[in-house]
């Protein structure tokens, strides 16, 4: 509620400030017309394919009828094109160094046998998921709604590993580096940093996803899992964890994955907001898995609308469905709460009794009472991050 | 003999296919429009990523394309000469432009 009022207020204010000549950013439903490719990537079904170097694959909407996204449909997003093509699990080691009492080089087998094994079911979502909703085009991959998925991750607590190494007194930051490399030696590597006080027991080093080894393209053999946070810091093919006192200045920390540091996290395309902040926690969102856009259904047939909803770990309280363009809303049935970081699957019985095009809308509300805004209420930001508009699917009733 | 078979099977199931041999990411032949400046694109843009990565944003203004090329140089240290910055921008605007300068 508060957010909406604020949006209105800031809209009025910015109209005054920038005058009528400035182009305003607008937000619509993300693009949903792309088809899966004919070419399958390793261990994947054919997915929506944006690029081969680096591999960029999007999960089609249909996968979001289920609370767990299958490994072979799970989206893929690499930053750097040079990914090792072979990793030997017997010689692979994760290195822990920097301001630690004892440097560690831990093998996969040691991770699996010498630490407490933990599991967490959590949503992995790119901060730029649904970016294609923003006009003018915001920089980056023009994702539809499928740069997300939910999996059961198994591994060890990062905290346990760091404790084993022992942190020195002035340790403040932890840097994570994966094995992917830029094609050009001067391009900055994709290194992420985290403040030690951001670390909680849910952060794990995962080697397993939905009961299998991590798929190669999802970061085999080991990746960081940070439940509740956007995936920019879930470093894949992890090779090094370095503890430092000072923050290292890094492109992928300082420039990418940031939004305007104001309450609406918005700005005008002509005038970027000067201060930015990291995208961090995910906002409340839902996506309808079925029906998909342009599905043709019979009048008075019995449909079950299915989808998933999630937030940053507060948990989903309600998902409301509208079939009359938002005039009235009815609650969907929610699956039992598997885990507060996971997809909460919902379903809604719907008997279309009107011919022609019908919009089905889904709106999630979390336990804090935060609800998804309509797409057009979301204000533009130059990176196209954090879109969480009410999802709309248009079907045809015949 | 039996024992050997058992261990092999175990290690296969525990390891999974991706580690047995190098994994190949398939090559996707993205269609690239031919024309003036194409050589410069090939020389300056395709070393770090595929063409698909460049054009997925749809038709854009000249300013947008110029900004992208400059971003490559500034943030990703792409070794592109000033002259080629203009040539690649012109190519992108001509073939993947929206007709607007800004």
Short mmCIF file of N, CA and C in Angstrom, two decimals, chain A residues 91-232:
data_model
loop_
_atom_site.label_atom_id
_atom_site.label_comp_id
_atom_site.label_asym_id
_atom_site.label_seq_id
_atom_site.Cartn_x
_atom_site.Cartn_y
_atom_site.Cartn_z
N UNK A 91 40.37 -34.59 -8.47
CA UNK A 91 41.47 -33.66 -8.19
C UNK A 91 40.97 -32.25 -7.89
N UNK A 92 39.70 -32.00 -8.19
CA UNK A 92 39.15 -30.66 -7.92
C UNK A 92 39.27 -30.32 -6.43
N UNK A 93 39.65 -29.08 -6.16
CA UNK A 93 39.68 -28.61 -4.77
C UNK A 93 39.16 -27.18 -4.71
N UNK A 94 38.48 -26.89 -3.62
CA UNK A 94 38.09 -25.51 -3.37
C UNK A 94 39.12 -24.92 -2.40
N UNK A 95 39.65 -23.75 -2.75
CA UNK A 95 40.70 -23.14 -1.94
C UNK A 95 40.14 -22.04 -1.06
N UNK A 96 40.50 -22.06 0.19
CA UNK A 96 40.09 -21.03 1.13
C UNK A 96 41.37 -20.32 1.56
N UNK A 97 41.47 -19.03 1.26
CA UNK A 97 42.72 -18.35 1.60
C UNK A 97 42.48 -16.90 1.99
N UNK A 98 43.54 -16.14 2.08
CA UNK A 98 43.42 -14.75 2.54
C UNK A 98 43.59 -14.69 4.04
N UNK A 99 42.75 -13.88 4.69
CA UNK A 99 42.90 -13.68 6.13
C UNK A 99 42.30 -14.83 6.95
N UNK A 100 42.90 -16.00 6.76
CA UNK A 100 42.46 -17.16 7.53
C UNK A 100 43.65 -17.68 8.33
N UNK A 101 43.37 -18.40 9.41
CA UNK A 101 44.46 -18.92 10.22
C UNK A 101 45.19 -20.03 9.49
N UNK A 102 44.41 -20.78 8.70
CA UNK A 102 45.01 -21.90 7.98
C UNK A 102 44.37 -22.01 6.61
N UNK A 103 45.19 -21.91 5.56
CA UNK A 103 44.64 -22.08 4.21
C UNK A 103 44.13 -23.49 4.03
N UNK A 104 43.01 -23.62 3.33
CA UNK A 104 42.46 -24.95 3.10
C UNK A 104 42.32 -25.22 1.61
N UNK A 105 42.53 -26.47 1.24
CA UNK A 105 42.26 -26.93 -0.12
C UNK A 105 41.41 -28.18 0.06
N UNK A 106 40.12 -28.02 -0.13
CA UNK A 106 39.22 -29.11 0.25
C UNK A 106 38.72 -29.84 -1.00
N UNK A 107 38.85 -31.15 -1.01
CA UNK A 107 38.37 -31.93 -2.15
C UNK A 107 36.87 -32.13 -2.02
N UNK A 108 36.24 -32.51 -3.13
CA UNK A 108 34.81 -32.78 -3.11
C UNK A 108 34.47 -33.86 -2.10
N UNK A 109 35.32 -34.89 -2.09
CA UNK A 109 35.07 -35.99 -1.18
C UNK A 109 35.13 -35.53 0.28
N UNK A 110 36.10 -34.67 0.59
CA UNK A 110 36.19 -34.15 1.96
C UNK A 110 34.98 -33.29 2.30
N UNK A 111 34.52 -32.50 1.32
CA UNK A 111 33.32 -31.70 1.59
C UNK A 111 32.15 -32.61 1.94
N UNK A 112 32.08 -33.73 1.23
CA UNK A 112 30.93 -34.62 1.42
C UNK A 112 31.06 -35.49 2.66
N UNK A 113 32.26 -35.62 3.21
CA UNK A 113 32.42 -36.56 4.33
C UNK A 113 32.90 -35.90 5.62
N UNK A 114 33.54 -34.74 5.52
CA UNK A 114 34.14 -34.18 6.73
C UNK A 114 33.41 -32.95 7.28
N UNK A 115 32.26 -32.65 6.71
CA UNK A 115 31.46 -31.51 7.18
C UNK A 115 30.01 -31.98 7.33
N UNK A 116 29.27 -31.24 8.13
CA UNK A 116 27.85 -31.58 8.25
C UNK A 116 27.16 -31.30 6.90
N UNK A 117 26.36 -32.26 6.44
CA UNK A 117 25.67 -32.10 5.16
C UNK A 117 24.32 -31.44 5.39
N UNK A 118 24.01 -30.43 4.63
CA UNK A 118 22.74 -29.72 4.82
C UNK A 118 22.03 -29.55 3.48
N UNK A 119 20.71 -29.33 3.57
CA UNK A 119 19.91 -29.15 2.36
C UNK A 119 19.04 -27.91 2.50
N UNK A 120 18.85 -27.22 1.42
CA UNK A 120 17.91 -26.11 1.42
C UNK A 120 17.23 -26.05 0.05
N UNK A 121 15.91 -25.87 0.07
CA UNK A 121 15.19 -25.69 -1.20
C UNK A 121 15.04 -24.19 -1.38
N UNK A 122 15.56 -23.68 -2.47
CA UNK A 122 15.59 -22.23 -2.63
C UNK A 122 15.48 -21.83 -4.09
N UNK A 123 14.90 -20.65 -4.28
CA UNK A 123 14.73 -20.09 -5.62
C UNK A 123 16.01 -19.40 -6.05
N UNK A 124 16.40 -19.69 -7.26
CA UNK A 124 17.52 -19.02 -7.90
C UNK A 124 16.92 -18.14 -9.00
N UNK A 125 17.07 -16.83 -8.88
CA UNK A 125 16.49 -15.93 -9.87
C UNK A 125 17.49 -14.86 -10.25
N UNK A 126 17.67 -14.66 -11.54
CA UNK A 126 18.53 -13.58 -12.02
C UNK A 126 17.88 -12.24 -11.68
N UNK A 127 18.69 -11.28 -11.27
CA UNK A 127 18.17 -9.94 -10.97
C UNK A 127 17.52 -9.30 -12.19
N UNK A 128 17.94 -9.75 -13.36
CA UNK A 128 17.39 -9.20 -14.60
C UNK A 128 16.26 -10.04 -15.17
N UNK A 129 15.74 -11.01 -14.38
CA UNK A 129 14.62 -11.80 -14.87
C UNK A 129 13.48 -10.87 -15.26
N UNK A 130 12.85 -11.14 -16.39
CA UNK A 130 11.73 -10.32 -16.91
C UNK A 130 12.16 -8.94 -17.41
N UNK A 131 13.45 -8.76 -17.64
CA UNK A 131 13.94 -7.44 -18.04
C UNK A 131 13.22 -6.88 -19.27
N UNK A 132 12.77 -7.76 -20.16
CA UNK A 132 12.13 -7.30 -21.39
C UNK A 132 10.85 -6.52 -21.12
N UNK A 133 10.43 -6.44 -19.86
CA UNK A 133 9.26 -5.64 -19.51
C UNK A 133 9.55 -4.14 -19.57
N UNK A 134 10.81 -3.77 -19.49
CA UNK A 134 11.16 -2.35 -19.38
C UNK A 134 11.36 -1.70 -20.74
N UNK A 135 10.70 -0.54 -20.98
CA UNK A 135 10.87 0.23 -22.20
C UNK A 135 11.23 1.66 -21.80
N UNK A 136 12.19 2.34 -22.40
CA UNK A 136 13.09 1.79 -23.40
C UNK A 136 13.92 0.63 -22.85
N UNK A 137 14.44 -0.16 -23.79
CA UNK A 137 15.19 -1.36 -23.45
C UNK A 137 16.26 -1.07 -22.40
N UNK A 138 16.26 -1.86 -21.35
CA UNK A 138 17.29 -1.73 -20.32
C UNK A 138 18.43 -2.68 -20.69
N UNK A 139 19.67 -2.27 -20.44
CA UNK A 139 20.83 -3.05 -20.87
C UNK A 139 20.85 -4.44 -20.30
N UNK A 140 21.26 -5.40 -21.12
CA UNK A 140 21.37 -6.77 -20.65
C UNK A 140 20.49 -7.72 -21.43
N UNK A 141 20.48 -8.98 -21.02
CA UNK A 141 19.69 -9.99 -21.72
C UNK A 141 18.21 -9.66 -21.58
N UNK A 142 17.50 -9.76 -22.67
CA UNK A 142 16.07 -9.42 -22.64
C UNK A 142 15.23 -10.62 -22.21
N UNK A 143 15.45 -11.04 -20.98
CA UNK A 143 14.75 -12.22 -20.46
C UNK A 143 13.24 -12.04 -20.48
N UNK A 144 12.53 -13.14 -20.72
CA UNK A 144 11.12 -13.22 -20.37
C UNK A 144 11.04 -13.53 -18.88
N UNK A 145 10.11 -14.40 -18.47
CA UNK A 145 9.97 -14.66 -17.04
C UNK A 145 10.71 -15.90 -16.57
N UNK A 146 11.53 -16.50 -17.45
CA UNK A 146 12.10 -17.79 -17.09
C UNK A 146 13.55 -17.79 -16.67
N UNK A 147 14.08 -16.64 -16.24
CA UNK A 147 15.45 -16.65 -15.69
C UNK A 147 15.35 -16.91 -14.19
N UNK A 148 14.64 -17.98 -13.86
CA UNK A 148 14.48 -18.37 -12.46
C UNK A 148 14.15 -19.85 -12.39
N UNK A 149 14.32 -20.40 -11.21
CA UNK A 149 13.98 -21.79 -10.98
C UNK A 149 14.13 -22.06 -9.50
N UNK A 150 13.59 -23.22 -9.08
CA UNK A 150 13.71 -23.57 -7.67
C UNK A 150 14.21 -25.00 -7.58
N UNK A 151 15.23 -25.21 -6.76
CA UNK A 151 15.81 -26.55 -6.63
C UNK A 151 16.11 -26.85 -5.18
N UNK A 152 16.27 -28.14 -4.92
CA UNK A 152 16.72 -28.56 -3.60
C UNK A 152 18.23 -28.70 -3.69
N UNK A 153 18.92 -27.86 -2.95
CA UNK A 153 20.38 -27.82 -3.00
C UNK A 153 20.95 -28.57 -1.81
N UNK A 154 22.00 -29.32 -2.04
CA UNK A 154 22.64 -30.02 -0.93
C UNK A 154 24.11 -29.68 -0.91
N UNK A 155 24.64 -29.46 0.29
CA UNK A 155 26.05 -29.14 0.39
C UNK A 155 26.45 -28.93 1.83
N UNK A 156 27.39 -28.02 2.03
CA UNK A 156 27.86 -27.74 3.39
C UNK A 156 27.73 -26.25 3.65
N UNK A 157 27.61 -25.89 4.92
CA UNK A 157 27.49 -24.48 5.26
C UNK A 157 28.81 -23.76 4.99
N UNK A 158 28.71 -22.61 4.35
CA UNK A 158 29.91 -21.80 4.14
C UNK A 158 30.55 -21.46 5.48
N UNK A 159 29.71 -21.20 6.46
CA UNK A 159 30.22 -20.84 7.78
C UNK A 159 31.10 -21.96 8.37
N UNK A 160 30.66 -23.19 8.20
CA UNK A 160 31.45 -24.31 8.73
C UNK A 160 32.83 -24.38 8.06
N UNK A 161 32.83 -24.13 6.76
CA UNK A 161 34.10 -24.18 6.03
C UNK A 161 35.02 -23.05 6.51
N UNK A 162 34.44 -21.86 6.65
CA UNK A 162 35.26 -20.73 7.11
C UNK A 162 35.75 -20.96 8.54
N UNK A 163 34.90 -21.54 9.37
CA UNK A 163 35.32 -21.82 10.75
C UNK A 163 36.47 -22.81 10.79
N UNK A 164 36.41 -23.78 9.87
CA UNK A 164 37.49 -24.76 9.82
C UNK A 164 38.81 -24.06 9.48
N UNK A 165 38.74 -23.09 8.59
CA UNK A 165 39.96 -22.37 8.23
C UNK A 165 40.34 -21.37 9.33
N UNK A 166 39.36 -20.87 10.04
CA UNK A 166 39.61 -19.90 11.11
C UNK A 166 39.81 -18.50 10.56
N UNK A 167 38.91 -17.58 10.88
CA UNK A 167 39.04 -16.22 10.36
C UNK A 167 39.99 -15.42 11.23
N UNK A 168 40.82 -14.61 10.59
CA UNK A 168 41.67 -13.70 11.36
C UNK A 168 40.83 -12.53 11.85
N UNK A 169 41.39 -11.79 12.80
CA UNK A 169 40.59 -10.79 13.50
C UNK A 169 40.07 -9.68 12.58
N UNK A 170 40.89 -9.28 11.62
CA UNK A 170 40.45 -8.16 10.78
C UNK A 170 39.74 -8.59 9.49
N UNK A 171 39.31 -9.83 9.43
CA UNK A 171 38.58 -10.32 8.25
C UNK A 171 37.23 -9.62 8.13
N UNK A 172 36.94 -9.04 6.97
CA UNK A 172 35.67 -8.31 6.79
C UNK A 172 34.89 -8.76 5.56
N UNK A 173 35.61 -9.11 4.50
CA UNK A 173 34.96 -9.43 3.23
C UNK A 173 35.35 -10.84 2.77
N UNK A 174 34.41 -11.47 2.06
CA UNK A 174 34.73 -12.77 1.46
C UNK A 174 34.53 -12.62 -0.05
N UNK A 175 35.54 -12.96 -0.81
CA UNK A 175 35.44 -12.89 -2.27
C UNK A 175 35.30 -14.29 -2.85
N UNK A 176 34.45 -14.42 -3.88
CA UNK A 176 34.20 -15.73 -4.49
C UNK A 176 34.57 -15.68 -5.95
N UNK A 177 35.35 -16.63 -6.39
CA UNK A 177 35.74 -16.65 -7.78
C UNK A 177 35.43 -18.03 -8.38
N UNK A 178 34.83 -18.02 -9.57
CA UNK A 178 34.53 -19.27 -10.26
C UNK A 178 35.58 -19.55 -11.32
N UNK A 179 35.42 -20.67 -12.00
CA UNK A 179 36.43 -21.08 -12.97
C UNK A 179 36.18 -20.54 -14.37
N UNK A 180 35.11 -19.77 -14.55
CA UNK A 180 34.89 -19.20 -15.87
C UNK A 180 35.80 -17.99 -16.05
N UNK A 181 36.29 -17.84 -17.25
CA UNK A 181 37.21 -16.74 -17.51
C UNK A 181 36.77 -15.93 -18.71
N UNK A 182 37.18 -14.67 -18.70
CA UNK A 182 36.92 -13.81 -19.85
C UNK A 182 37.77 -14.30 -21.01
N UNK A 183 37.34 -13.97 -22.22
CA UNK A 183 38.11 -14.39 -23.39
C UNK A 183 39.33 -13.49 -23.57
N UNK A 184 39.28 -12.31 -22.97
CA UNK A 184 40.36 -11.35 -23.15
C UNK A 184 40.98 -11.09 -21.79
N UNK A 185 42.31 -11.06 -21.74
CA UNK A 185 42.95 -11.08 -20.43
C UNK A 185 42.70 -9.83 -19.57
N UNK A 186 42.35 -8.72 -20.21
CA UNK A 186 42.14 -7.52 -19.40
C UNK A 186 40.70 -7.34 -18.92
N UNK A 187 39.79 -8.16 -19.42
CA UNK A 187 38.40 -8.05 -18.98
C UNK A 187 38.33 -8.48 -17.50
N UNK A 188 37.64 -7.69 -16.68
CA UNK A 188 37.57 -8.10 -15.26
C UNK A 188 36.87 -9.44 -15.11
N UNK A 189 37.36 -10.27 -14.19
CA UNK A 189 36.71 -11.55 -13.95
C UNK A 189 35.46 -11.37 -13.12
N UNK A 190 34.62 -12.37 -13.19
CA UNK A 190 33.37 -12.30 -12.45
C UNK A 190 33.61 -12.75 -11.02
N UNK A 191 34.01 -11.80 -10.18
CA UNK A 191 34.26 -12.11 -8.78
C UNK A 191 33.20 -11.39 -7.96
N UNK A 192 32.69 -12.05 -6.94
CA UNK A 192 31.68 -11.41 -6.10
C UNK A 192 32.23 -11.30 -4.68
N UNK A 193 31.72 -10.33 -3.98
CA UNK A 193 32.13 -10.18 -2.59
C UNK A 193 30.92 -10.11 -1.67
N UNK A 194 31.13 -10.56 -0.47
CA UNK A 194 30.07 -10.55 0.52
C UNK A 194 30.68 -10.10 1.84
N UNK A 195 29.97 -9.28 2.58
CA UNK A 195 30.46 -8.90 3.91
C UNK A 195 30.29 -10.08 4.84
N UNK A 196 31.23 -10.26 5.72
CA UNK A 196 31.15 -11.41 6.61
C UNK A 196 29.87 -11.38 7.45
N UNK A 197 29.39 -10.18 7.80
CA UNK A 197 28.18 -10.15 8.63
C UNK A 197 26.90 -10.44 7.83
N UNK A 198 27.00 -10.55 6.48
CA UNK A 198 25.83 -10.97 5.69
C UNK A 198 25.65 -12.48 5.70
N UNK A 199 26.67 -13.14 6.20
CA UNK A 199 26.70 -14.59 6.13
C UNK A 199 25.77 -15.19 7.18
N UNK A 200 24.81 -16.01 6.75
CA UNK A 200 24.04 -16.73 7.76
C UNK A 200 24.10 -18.23 7.46
N UNK A 201 23.46 -19.01 8.32
CA UNK A 201 23.59 -20.46 8.20
C UNK A 201 22.92 -21.05 6.97
N UNK A 202 22.14 -20.23 6.26
CA UNK A 202 21.49 -20.76 5.07
C UNK A 202 22.39 -20.71 3.84
N UNK A 203 23.50 -19.98 3.95
CA UNK A 203 24.40 -19.88 2.81
C UNK A 203 25.23 -21.16 2.72
N UNK A 204 25.11 -21.85 1.60
CA UNK A 204 25.84 -23.11 1.51
C UNK A 204 26.68 -23.20 0.23
N UNK A 205 27.65 -24.10 0.29
CA UNK A 205 28.39 -24.48 -0.90
C UNK A 205 27.74 -25.78 -1.36
N UNK A 206 27.06 -25.72 -2.51
CA UNK A 206 26.24 -26.85 -2.92
C UNK A 206 26.92 -27.64 -4.02
N UNK A 207 26.88 -28.96 -3.88
CA UNK A 207 27.39 -29.84 -4.93
C UNK A 207 26.27 -30.64 -5.57
N UNK A 208 25.09 -30.58 -4.98
CA UNK A 208 23.98 -31.38 -5.49
C UNK A 208 22.76 -30.52 -5.73
N UNK A 209 22.03 -30.84 -6.77
CA UNK A 209 20.83 -30.08 -7.14
C UNK A 209 19.74 -31.10 -7.46
N UNK A 210 18.66 -31.05 -6.74
CA UNK A 210 17.56 -32.00 -6.93
C UNK A 210 18.04 -33.45 -6.94
N UNK A 211 18.94 -33.78 -6.04
CA UNK A 211 19.38 -35.16 -5.89
C UNK A 211 20.42 -35.65 -6.89
N UNK A 212 20.88 -34.75 -7.77
CA UNK A 212 21.92 -35.14 -8.73
C UNK A 212 23.09 -34.20 -8.56
N UNK A 213 24.24 -34.62 -9.12
CA UNK A 213 25.35 -33.66 -9.20
C UNK A 213 24.84 -32.40 -9.87
N UNK A 214 25.40 -31.26 -9.54
CA UNK A 214 25.01 -30.03 -10.24
C UNK A 214 25.21 -30.26 -11.74
N UNK A 215 24.26 -29.87 -12.57
CA UNK A 215 24.55 -29.92 -14.00
C UNK A 215 25.75 -29.02 -14.30
N UNK A 216 26.50 -29.46 -15.29
CA UNK A 216 27.67 -28.69 -15.71
C UNK A 216 27.34 -27.21 -15.89
N UNK A 217 26.29 -26.93 -16.63
CA UNK A 217 25.96 -25.53 -16.94
C UNK A 217 25.36 -24.78 -15.75
N UNK A 218 25.04 -25.46 -14.68
CA UNK A 218 24.57 -24.78 -13.48
C UNK A 218 25.66 -24.71 -12.42
N UNK A 219 26.91 -24.98 -12.84
CA UNK A 219 28.01 -24.69 -11.95
C UNK A 219 28.77 -25.87 -11.38
N UNK A 220 28.66 -27.04 -12.01
CA UNK A 220 29.41 -28.20 -11.55
C UNK A 220 30.87 -27.82 -11.30
N UNK A 221 31.53 -28.28 -10.27
CA UNK A 221 31.03 -29.24 -9.27
C UNK A 221 30.50 -28.58 -7.99
N UNK A 222 30.65 -27.26 -7.88
CA UNK A 222 30.30 -26.63 -6.60
C UNK A 222 29.88 -25.19 -6.85
N UNK A 223 28.79 -24.78 -6.24
CA UNK A 223 28.39 -23.38 -6.39
C UNK A 223 27.88 -22.84 -5.06
N UNK A 224 27.86 -21.53 -5.00
CA UNK A 224 27.35 -20.87 -3.82
C UNK A 224 25.83 -20.78 -3.92
N UNK A 225 25.14 -21.00 -2.81
CA UNK A 225 23.69 -20.87 -2.75
C UNK A 225 23.37 -19.87 -1.64
N UNK A 226 22.71 -18.78 -2.00
CA UNK A 226 22.41 -17.72 -1.03
C UNK A 226 20.90 -17.49 -1.03
N UNK A 227 20.16 -18.30 -0.27
CA UNK A 227 18.70 -18.25 -0.35
C UNK A 227 18.15 -16.83 -0.10
N UNK A 228 17.15 -16.47 -0.88
CA UNK A 228 16.52 -15.17 -0.70
C UNK A 228 17.12 -14.05 -1.51
N UNK A 229 18.35 -14.26 -1.98
CA UNK A 229 19.04 -13.21 -2.73
C UNK A 229 19.04 -13.52 -4.22
N UNK A 230 19.05 -12.47 -5.02
CA UNK A 230 19.18 -12.65 -6.47
C UNK A 230 20.48 -13.41 -6.77
N UNK A 231 20.49 -14.04 -7.95
CA UNK A 231 21.54 -15.03 -8.22
C UNK A 231 22.88 -14.45 -8.61
N UNK A 232 23.01 -13.13 -8.70
CA UNK A 232 24.29 -12.58 -9.15
C UNK A 232 25.46 -13.00 -8.27
#
